[in-house]
Structure formats: structure tokens, C-alpha cells
Amino acid sequence: GGSIVCSAQVRVLTDGVCPARPGSVGYYGPGSKRSLGRMARVVINNVDVLINEVRTQSMDEGAFTLAGIDVARYKICGIKSSTHFRAGWGEYVAARCTFW
């Protein structure tokens, strides 16, 4: 889509490299990592937003953890991804959060 014009507060800047969690797509054993490219966590109107450089999927909560977000503490977590994210997010979908 197009640009969004708004005010935002930058909370975290990171290289976007996070561990892959066992059971998620892309986990190939101990030490597995995935790279989202440079990543920012910004807050817009009290909503945390993660923005990453590399076009990729959110296979598990690794990017959120890297940005200082504990997804278990949120009531709603929106993920822009295809259905293959379910392997890594299954426990949250079933027990903790509502995902869109």
C-alpha cells in the first residue's frame, strides 16, 4: 500500500537477526536463526508496530522478542503472513491471543 502519514515514537532499532524456535518453519536445529533485515519497533497511537527491511514471514515470536515485546501480554497481535505461520504461533493462537 501507500505511505502512512503519522507521528510515531521509535522504541527499538535492531539488526533483525533472531533465533528460530523449534517447531516453527525454518527451524533447522539448535542455533537456527532467521534475519528480517534491519528492524524498528515504533509506537503509533499506543499501538506497537514492527517494521522490517526484508520481505519475509513472521514464523514465530522471535522478531517480537527481539524488539522487546512479550506477545503473551497482548490481547491482540496482528500478523501479515500466509497460513504457514501457524506452526510457530500455534500455542499463542490456541491459548493466549487473538490473531488476525
CSV table of N, CA, C and O in Angstrom, one decimal:
chain,number,residue,atom,x,y,z
A,1,GLY,N,0.8,-1.2,0.0
A,1,GLY,CA,0.0,0.0,0.0
A,1,GLY,C,0.8,1.3,0.0
A,1,GLY,O,2.1,1.2,0.0
A,2,GLY,N,0.2,2.4,0.1
A,2,GLY,CA,0.8,3.6,0.1
A,2,GLY,C,1.4,4.0,1.5
A,2,GLY,O,1.3,3.3,2.4
A,3,SER,N,2.0,5.1,1.5
A,3,SER,CA,2.6,5.6,2.7
A,3,SER,C,1.5,6.0,3.7
A,3,SER,O,0.4,6.4,3.4
A,4,ILE,N,1.9,6.0,5.0
A,4,ILE,CA,1.1,6.4,6.1
A,4,ILE,C,1.7,7.6,6.7
A,4,ILE,O,2.8,7.6,7.1
A,5,VAL,N,0.9,8.7,6.8
A,5,VAL,CA,1.4,9.9,7.4
A,5,VAL,C,0.9,9.9,8.8
A,5,VAL,O,-0.3,9.9,9.1
A,6,CYS,N,1.9,9.9,9.8
A,6,CYS,CA,1.5,9.9,11.2
A,6,CYS,C,2.7,10.3,12.0
A,6,CYS,O,3.8,10.4,11.5
A,7,SER,N,2.5,10.5,13.3
A,7,SER,CA,3.6,10.7,14.3
A,7,SER,C,3.8,9.3,14.9
A,7,SER,O,2.9,8.6,15.3
A,8,ALA,N,5.1,9.0,15.1
A,8,ALA,CA,5.4,7.7,15.8
A,8,ALA,C,6.7,7.9,16.7
A,8,ALA,O,7.5,8.8,16.4
A,9,GLN,N,6.7,7.1,17.7
A,9,GLN,CA,7.9,7.1,18.6
A,9,GLN,C,8.7,5.9,18.4
A,9,GLN,O,8.1,4.7,18.4
A,10,VAL,N,10.0,6.0,18.1
A,10,VAL,CA,10.8,4.8,17.8
A,10,VAL,C,11.2,4.3,19.2
A,10,VAL,O,11.8,5.0,20.0
A,11,ARG,N,11.0,3.0,19.4
A,11,ARG,CA,11.3,2.4,20.7
A,11,ARG,C,12.5,1.5,20.6
A,11,ARG,O,13.3,1.5,21.5
A,12,VAL,N,12.7,0.8,19.5
A,12,VAL,CA,13.8,-0.1,19.3
A,12,VAL,C,14.3,-0.1,17.9
A,12,VAL,O,13.5,-0.1,16.9
A,13,LEU,N,15.6,-0.1,17.7
A,13,LEU,CA,16.2,-0.4,16.4
A,13,LEU,C,17.1,-1.6,16.5
A,13,LEU,O,17.9,-1.7,17.5
A,14,THR,N,17.1,-2.5,15.6
A,14,THR,CA,17.8,-3.8,15.7
A,14,THR,C,18.3,-4.3,14.3
A,14,THR,O,17.7,-3.8,13.3
A,15,ASP,N,19.2,-5.2,14.3
A,15,ASP,CA,19.6,-5.8,13.0
A,15,ASP,C,18.6,-6.8,12.5
A,15,ASP,O,18.8,-7.3,11.4
A,16,GLY,N,17.7,-7.2,13.3
A,16,GLY,CA,16.6,-8.1,12.8
A,16,GLY,C,17.0,-9.6,12.8
A,16,GLY,O,16.3,-10.4,12.3
A,17,VAL,N,18.1,-10.0,13.4
A,17,VAL,CA,18.5,-11.4,13.5
A,17,VAL,C,18.0,-12.0,14.8
A,17,VAL,O,18.3,-11.5,15.9
A,18,CYS,N,17.2,-13.0,14.7
A,18,CYS,CA,16.6,-13.6,15.9
A,18,CYS,C,16.7,-15.2,15.7
A,18,CYS,O,16.7,-15.7,14.6
A,19,PRO,N,16.7,-15.9,16.9
A,19,PRO,CA,16.7,-17.3,16.8
A,19,PRO,C,15.4,-17.9,16.3
A,19,PRO,O,14.3,-17.3,16.5
A,20,ALA,N,15.4,-19.0,15.6
A,20,ALA,CA,14.2,-19.7,15.1
A,20,ALA,C,13.8,-20.6,16.2
A,20,ALA,O,14.7,-21.3,16.8
A,21,ARG,N,12.5,-20.7,16.6
A,21,ARG,CA,12.1,-21.5,17.7
A,21,ARG,C,11.8,-22.9,17.1
A,21,ARG,O,11.2,-23.1,16.0
A,22,PRO,N,12.1,-24.0,17.9
A,22,PRO,CA,11.8,-25.3,17.5
A,22,PRO,C,10.3,-25.5,17.2
A,22,PRO,O,9.4,-24.9,17.9
A,23,GLY,N,10.0,-26.1,16.1
A,23,GLY,CA,8.6,-26.3,15.7
A,23,GLY,C,8.1,-25.3,14.6
A,23,GLY,O,7.1,-25.5,14.0
A,24,SER,N,8.8,-24.2,14.5
A,24,SER,CA,8.4,-23.2,13.5
A,24,SER,C,9.1,-23.5,12.1
A,24,SER,O,10.1,-24.2,12.1
A,25,VAL,N,8.5,-23.0,11.1
A,25,VAL,CA,9.0,-23.1,9.8
A,25,VAL,C,10.4,-22.4,9.7
A,25,VAL,O,10.6,-21.3,10.2
A,26,GLY,N,11.4,-23.1,9.2
A,26,GLY,CA,12.7,-22.5,9.1
A,26,GLY,C,13.6,-22.9,10.3
A,26,GLY,O,14.8,-22.5,10.3
A,27,TYR,N,13.1,-23.7,11.2
A,27,TYR,CA,14.0,-24.2,12.3
A,27,TYR,C,14.7,-25.4,11.8
A,27,TYR,O,14.1,-26.4,11.4
A,28,TYR,N,16.0,-25.4,11.8
A,28,TYR,CA,16.9,-26.5,11.3
A,28,TYR,C,17.8,-27.1,12.4
A,28,TYR,O,18.7,-27.7,12.1
A,29,GLY,N,17.4,-26.9,13.6
A,29,GLY,CA,18.2,-27.4,14.7
A,29,GLY,C,18.8,-26.3,15.6
A,29,GLY,O,18.6,-25.1,15.3
A,30,PRO,N,19.4,-26.7,16.7
A,30,PRO,CA,20.0,-25.7,17.6
A,30,PRO,C,20.8,-24.7,16.9
A,30,PRO,O,21.6,-25.0,16.0
A,31,GLY,N,20.7,-23.4,17.3
A,31,GLY,CA,21.4,-22.3,16.6
A,31,GLY,C,20.8,-21.8,15.4
A,31,GLY,O,21.3,-20.8,14.8
A,32,SER,N,19.7,-22.3,15.0
A,32,SER,CA,19.0,-21.8,13.8
A,32,SER,C,18.6,-20.3,14.0
A,32,SER,O,18.0,-20.0,15.0
A,33,LYS,N,18.8,-19.5,13.0
A,33,LYS,CA,18.5,-18.1,13.1
A,33,LYS,C,17.8,-17.7,11.8
A,33,LYS,O,17.9,-18.3,10.8
A,34,ARG,N,17.0,-16.6,11.9
A,34,ARG,CA,16.4,-16.0,10.7
A,34,ARG,C,16.7,-14.5,10.8
A,34,ARG,O,16.9,-13.9,11.8
A,35,SER,N,16.8,-13.9,9.6
A,35,SER,CA,17.0,-12.5,9.5
A,35,SER,C,15.9,-11.8,8.8
A,35,SER,O,15.5,-12.1,7.7
A,36,LEU,N,15.4,-10.7,9.5
A,36,LEU,CA,14.4,-9.9,9.0
A,36,LEU,C,14.9,-8.6,8.4
A,36,LEU,O,14.2,-7.8,8.0
A,37,GLY,N,16.2,-8.5,8.3
A,37,GLY,CA,16.9,-7.3,7.9
A,37,GLY,C,16.7,-6.3,9.0
A,37,GLY,O,16.2,-6.6,10.1
A,38,ARG,N,17.2,-5.1,8.8
A,38,ARG,CA,17.1,-4.0,9.9
A,38,ARG,C,15.6,-3.9,10.3
A,38,ARG,O,14.7,-4.0,9.4
A,39,MET,N,15.4,-3.7,11.6
A,39,MET,CA,14.0,-3.7,12.1
A,39,MET,C,13.8,-2.6,13.1
A,39,MET,O,14.8,-2.2,13.8
A,40,ALA,N,12.6,-2.0,13.1
A,40,ALA,CA,12.3,-0.9,14.0
A,40,ALA,C,11.0,-1.3,14.7
A,40,ALA,O,10.1,-1.9,14.1
A,41,ARG,N,10.9,-1.0,16.0
A,41,ARG,CA,9.7,-1.0,16.7
A,41,ARG,C,9.3,0.4,17.0
A,41,ARG,O,10.0,1.2,17.6
A,42,VAL,N,8.1,0.8,16.4
A,42,VAL,CA,7.6,2.1,16.6
A,42,VAL,C,6.2,2.0,17.3
A,42,VAL,O,5.6,1.0,17.3
A,43,VAL,N,5.8,3.1,18.0
A,43,VAL,CA,4.5,3.2,18.6
A,43,VAL,C,3.8,4.3,17.9
A,43,VAL,O,4.2,5.4,17.8
A,44,ILE,N,2.6,3.9,17.4
A,44,ILE,CA,1.7,4.9,16.7
A,44,ILE,C,0.3,4.8,17.5
A,44,ILE,O,-0.3,3.8,17.5
A,45,ASN,N,0.0,5.9,18.1
A,45,ASN,CA,-1.3,6.0,18.8
A,45,ASN,C,-1.5,4.8,19.8
A,45,ASN,O,-2.5,4.1,19.8
A,46,ASN,N,-0.4,4.5,20.6
A,46,ASN,CA,-0.4,3.5,21.6
A,46,ASN,C,-0.5,2.0,21.0
A,46,ASN,O,-0.9,1.1,21.7
A,47,VAL,N,-0.1,1.9,19.7
A,47,VAL,CA,-0.1,0.6,19.1
A,47,VAL,C,1.4,0.3,18.7
A,47,VAL,O,2.0,1.1,18.0
A,48,ASP,N,1.9,-0.8,19.1
A,48,ASP,CA,3.3,-1.2,18.8
A,48,ASP,C,3.3,-1.8,17.3
A,48,ASP,O,2.4,-2.6,17.0
A,49,VAL,N,4.2,-1.3,16.5
A,49,VAL,CA,4.3,-1.7,15.1
A,49,VAL,C,5.7,-2.1,14.8
A,49,VAL,O,6.7,-1.4,15.2
A,50,LEU,N,5.9,-3.3,14.3
A,50,LEU,CA,7.3,-3.7,13.8
A,50,LEU,C,7.4,-3.5,12.3
A,50,LEU,O,6.5,-3.9,11.6
A,51,ILE,N,8.5,-2.9,11.9
A,51,ILE,CA,8.7,-2.7,10.5
A,51,ILE,C,10.1,-3.3,10.2
A,51,ILE,O,11.1,-3.0,10.9
A,52,ASN,N,10.1,-4.2,9.2
A,52,ASN,CA,11.4,-4.9,8.9
A,52,ASN,C,11.8,-4.6,7.4
A,52,ASN,O,10.9,-4.4,6.6
A,53,GLU,N,13.0,-4.7,7.2
A,53,GLU,CA,13.6,-4.4,5.9
A,53,GLU,C,13.4,-5.5,4.8
A,53,GLU,O,13.2,-5.2,3.6
A,54,VAL,N,13.5,-6.7,5.2
A,54,VAL,CA,13.4,-7.9,4.3
A,54,VAL,C,12.0,-8.4,4.2
A,54,VAL,O,11.3,-8.6,5.3
A,55,ARG,N,11.5,-8.6,3.0
A,55,ARG,CA,10.2,-9.1,2.9
A,55,ARG,C,10.2,-10.6,3.2
A,55,ARG,O,10.8,-11.4,2.5
A,56,THR,N,9.6,-10.9,4.3
A,56,THR,CA,9.6,-12.3,4.8
A,56,THR,C,8.4,-12.5,5.7
A,56,THR,O,7.7,-11.6,6.0
A,57,GLN,N,8.2,-13.7,6.2
A,57,GLN,CA,7.1,-14.0,7.0
A,57,GLN,C,7.5,-14.1,8.5
A,57,GLN,O,8.6,-14.2,8.8
A,58,SER,N,6.5,-13.9,9.4
A,58,SER,CA,6.7,-14.0,10.8
A,58,SER,C,6.4,-15.4,11.2
A,58,SER,O,5.3,-15.8,11.5
A,59,MET,N,7.5,-16.2,11.3
A,59,MET,CA,7.3,-17.7,11.6
A,59,MET,C,7.0,-18.0,13.0
A,59,MET,O,6.5,-19.1,13.4
A,60,ASP,N,7.5,-17.1,13.9
A,60,ASP,CA,7.3,-17.3,15.4
A,60,ASP,C,7.5,-16.0,16.0
A,60,ASP,O,7.6,-15.0,15.4
A,61,GLU,N,7.5,-16.0,17.4
A,61,GLU,CA,7.5,-14.7,18.1
A,61,GLU,C,8.9,-14.1,18.2
A,61,GLU,O,9.1,-13.0,18.8
A,62,GLY,N,9.9,-14.6,17.5
A,62,GLY,CA,11.3,-14.2,17.6
A,62,GLY,C,11.5,-12.7,17.3
A,62,GLY,O,12.2,-12.0,18.1
A,63,ALA,N,10.9,-12.2,16.3
A,63,ALA,CA,11.0,-10.8,16.0
A,63,ALA,C,10.4,-9.9,17.1
A,63,ALA,O,11.0,-8.8,17.4
A,64,PHE,N,9.3,-10.3,17.6
A,64,PHE,CA,8.7,-9.6,18.7
A,64,PHE,C,9.6,-9.5,19.9
A,64,PHE,O,9.8,-8.5,20.6
A,65,THR,N,10.1,-10.7,20.3
A,65,THR,CA,11.0,-10.8,21.4
A,65,THR,C,12.2,-9.9,21.2
A,65,THR,O,12.7,-9.2,22.1
A,66,LEU,N,12.8,-10.0,20.0
A,66,LEU,CA,14.0,-9.1,19.7
A,66,LEU,C,13.6,-7.6,19.9
A,66,LEU,O,14.5,-6.9,20.3
A,67,ALA,N,12.4,-7.2,19.6
A,67,ALA,CA,12.0,-5.8,19.8
A,67,ALA,C,11.5,-5.5,21.2
A,67,ALA,O,11.1,-4.4,21.4
A,68,GLY,N,11.6,-6.5,22.1
A,68,GLY,CA,11.2,-6.2,23.5
A,68,GLY,C,9.8,-6.4,23.8
A,68,GLY,O,9.3,-5.9,24.8
A,69,ILE,N,9.1,-7.1,22.9
A,69,ILE,CA,7.6,-7.3,23.1
A,69,ILE,C,7.4,-8.8,23.5
A,69,ILE,O,7.9,-9.7,22.9
A,70,ASP,N,6.7,-8.9,24.6
A,70,ASP,CA,6.2,-10.3,25.1
A,70,ASP,C,4.8,-10.4,24.6
A,70,ASP,O,3.9,-9.9,25.2
A,71,VAL,N,4.6,-11.2,23.5
A,71,VAL,CA,3.3,-11.3,22.9
A,71,VAL,C,2.3,-11.9,23.8
A,71,VAL,O,1.1,-11.7,23.7
A,72,ALA,N,2.7,-12.7,24.8
A,72,ALA,CA,1.8,-13.3,25.8
A,72,ALA,C,1.1,-12.2,26.6
A,72,ALA,O,0.0,-12.5,27.2
A,73,ARG,N,1.6,-11.0,26.7
A,73,ARG,CA,1.0,-9.9,27.4
A,73,ARG,C,0.0,-9.1,26.6
A,73,ARG,O,-0.6,-8.2,27.2
A,74,TYR,N,-0.1,-9.4,25.3
A,74,TYR,CA,-1.0,-8.6,24.5
A,74,TYR,C,-2.3,-9.4,24.3
A,74,TYR,O,-2.3,-10.6,24.2
A,75,LYS,N,-3.4,-8.7,24.2
A,75,LYS,CA,-4.7,-9.3,23.9
A,75,LYS,C,-4.9,-9.6,22.4
A,75,LYS,O,-5.5,-10.6,22.0
A,76,ILE,N,-4.3,-8.7,21.6
A,76,ILE,CA,-4.4,-8.8,20.1
A,76,ILE,C,-3.1,-8.6,19.5
A,76,ILE,O,-2.3,-7.7,19.8
A,77,CYS,N,-2.8,-9.5,18.5
A,77,CYS,CA,-1.5,-9.4,17.8
A,77,CYS,C,-1.8,-9.6,16.3
A,77,CYS,O,-2.3,-10.7,16.0
A,78,GLY,N,-1.6,-8.6,15.5
A,78,GLY,CA,-1.8,-8.8,14.1
A,78,GLY,C,-0.6,-9.2,13.3
A,78,GLY,O,0.5,-8.6,13.5
A,79,ILE,N,-0.7,-10.2,12.5
A,79,ILE,CA,0.5,-10.7,11.7
A,79,ILE,C,0.1,-10.7,10.3
A,79,ILE,O,-0.9,-11.3,9.9
A,80,LYS,N,0.9,-10.1,9.4
A,80,LYS,CA,0.7,-10.1,8.0
A,80,LYS,C,1.5,-11.3,7.5
A,80,LYS,O,2.7,-11.2,7.3
A,81,SER,N,0.9,-12.4,7.2
A,81,SER,CA,1.6,-13.6,6.8
A,81,SER,C,0.6,-14.6,6.2
A,81,SER,O,-0.6,-14.4,6.3
A,82,SER,N,1.1,-15.6,5.5
A,82,SER,CA,0.3,-16.7,4.9
A,82,SER,C,0.0,-17.7,6.1
A,82,SER,O,0.4,-17.5,7.2
A,83,THR,N,-0.7,-18.7,5.7
A,83,THR,CA,-1.1,-19.7,6.8
A,83,THR,C,0.1,-20.5,7.3
A,83,THR,O,-0.1,-21.1,8.4
A,84,HIS,N,1.2,-20.6,6.7
A,84,HIS,CA,2.3,-21.4,7.2
A,84,HIS,C,2.9,-20.9,8.6
A,84,HIS,O,3.6,-21.6,9.2
A,85,PHE,N,2.5,-19.7,9.0
A,85,PHE,CA,2.9,-19.2,10.3
A,85,PHE,C,2.4,-20.0,11.5
A,85,PHE,O,2.9,-20.0,12.6
A,86,ARG,N,1.3,-20.7,11.2
A,86,ARG,CA,0.6,-21.4,12.3
A,86,ARG,C,1.5,-22.4,13.1
A,86,ARG,O,1.3,-22.6,14.3
A,87,ALA,N,2.5,-23.0,12.5
A,87,ALA,CA,3.3,-24.0,13.2
A,87,ALA,C,4.1,-23.3,14.4
A,87,ALA,O,4.1,-23.8,15.5
A,88,GLY,N,4.6,-22.1,14.1
A,88,GLY,CA,5.3,-21.4,15.2
A,88,GLY,C,4.5,-20.6,16.1
A,88,GLY,O,4.9,-20.2,17.2
A,89,TRP,N,3.2,-20.3,15.7
A,89,TRP,CA,2.4,-19.5,16.6
A,89,TRP,C,1.2,-20.3,17.2
A,89,TRP,O,0.4,-19.7,17.9
A,90,GLY,N,1.2,-21.6,17.0
A,90,GLY,CA,0.1,-22.4,17.4
A,90,GLY,C,-0.3,-22.3,18.9
A,90,GLY,O,-1.5,-22.2,19.2
A,91,GLU,N,0.7,-22.3,19.7
A,91,GLU,CA,0.4,-22.2,21.2
A,91,GLU,C,-0.2,-20.8,21.5
A,91,GLU,O,-1.1,-20.8,22.4
A,92,TYR,N,0.1,-19.8,20.9
A,92,TYR,CA,-0.5,-18.5,21.1
A,92,TYR,C,-1.9,-18.4,20.6
A,92,TYR,O,-2.8,-17.9,21.2
A,93,VAL,N,-2.1,-18.9,19.4
A,93,VAL,CA,-3.4,-18.9,18.8
A,93,VAL,C,-4.4,-19.7,19.7
A,93,VAL,O,-5.5,-19.3,19.9
A,94,ALA,N,-3.9,-20.9,20.2
A,94,ALA,CA,-4.8,-21.8,21.0
A,94,ALA,C,-5.1,-21.2,22.4
A,94,ALA,O,-6.2,-21.4,22.9
A,95,ALA,N,-4.1,-20.6,23.0
A,95,ALA,CA,-4.2,-20.4,24.4
A,95,ALA,C,-4.1,-18.9,24.9
A,95,ALA,O,-4.6,-18.6,25.9
A,96,ARG,N,-3.5,-18.1,24.1
A,96,ARG,CA,-3.1,-16.8,24.7
A,96,ARG,C,-3.7,-15.6,24.0
A,96,ARG,O,-4.0,-14.6,24.6
A,97,CYS,N,-3.7,-15.5,22.7
A,97,CYS,CA,-4.0,-14.3,22.0
A,97,CYS,C,-5.0,-14.5,20.8
A,97,CYS,O,-5.2,-15.7,20.4
A,98,THR,N,-5.6,-13.5,20.4
A,98,THR,CA,-6.4,-13.5,19.1
A,98,THR,C,-5.5,-12.9,18.0
A,98,THR,O,-4.9,-11.9,18.2
A,99,PHE,N,-5.4,-13.7,16.9
A,99,PHE,CA,-4.5,-13.2,15.8
A,99,PHE,C,-5.4,-13.0,14.6
A,99,PHE,O,-6.3,-13.7,14.3
A,100,TRP,N,-5.0,-11.9,13.8
A,100,TRP,CA,-5.6,-11.6,12.5
A,100,TRP,C,-4.5,-11.7,11.5
A,100,TRP,O,-3.4,-11.3,11.7
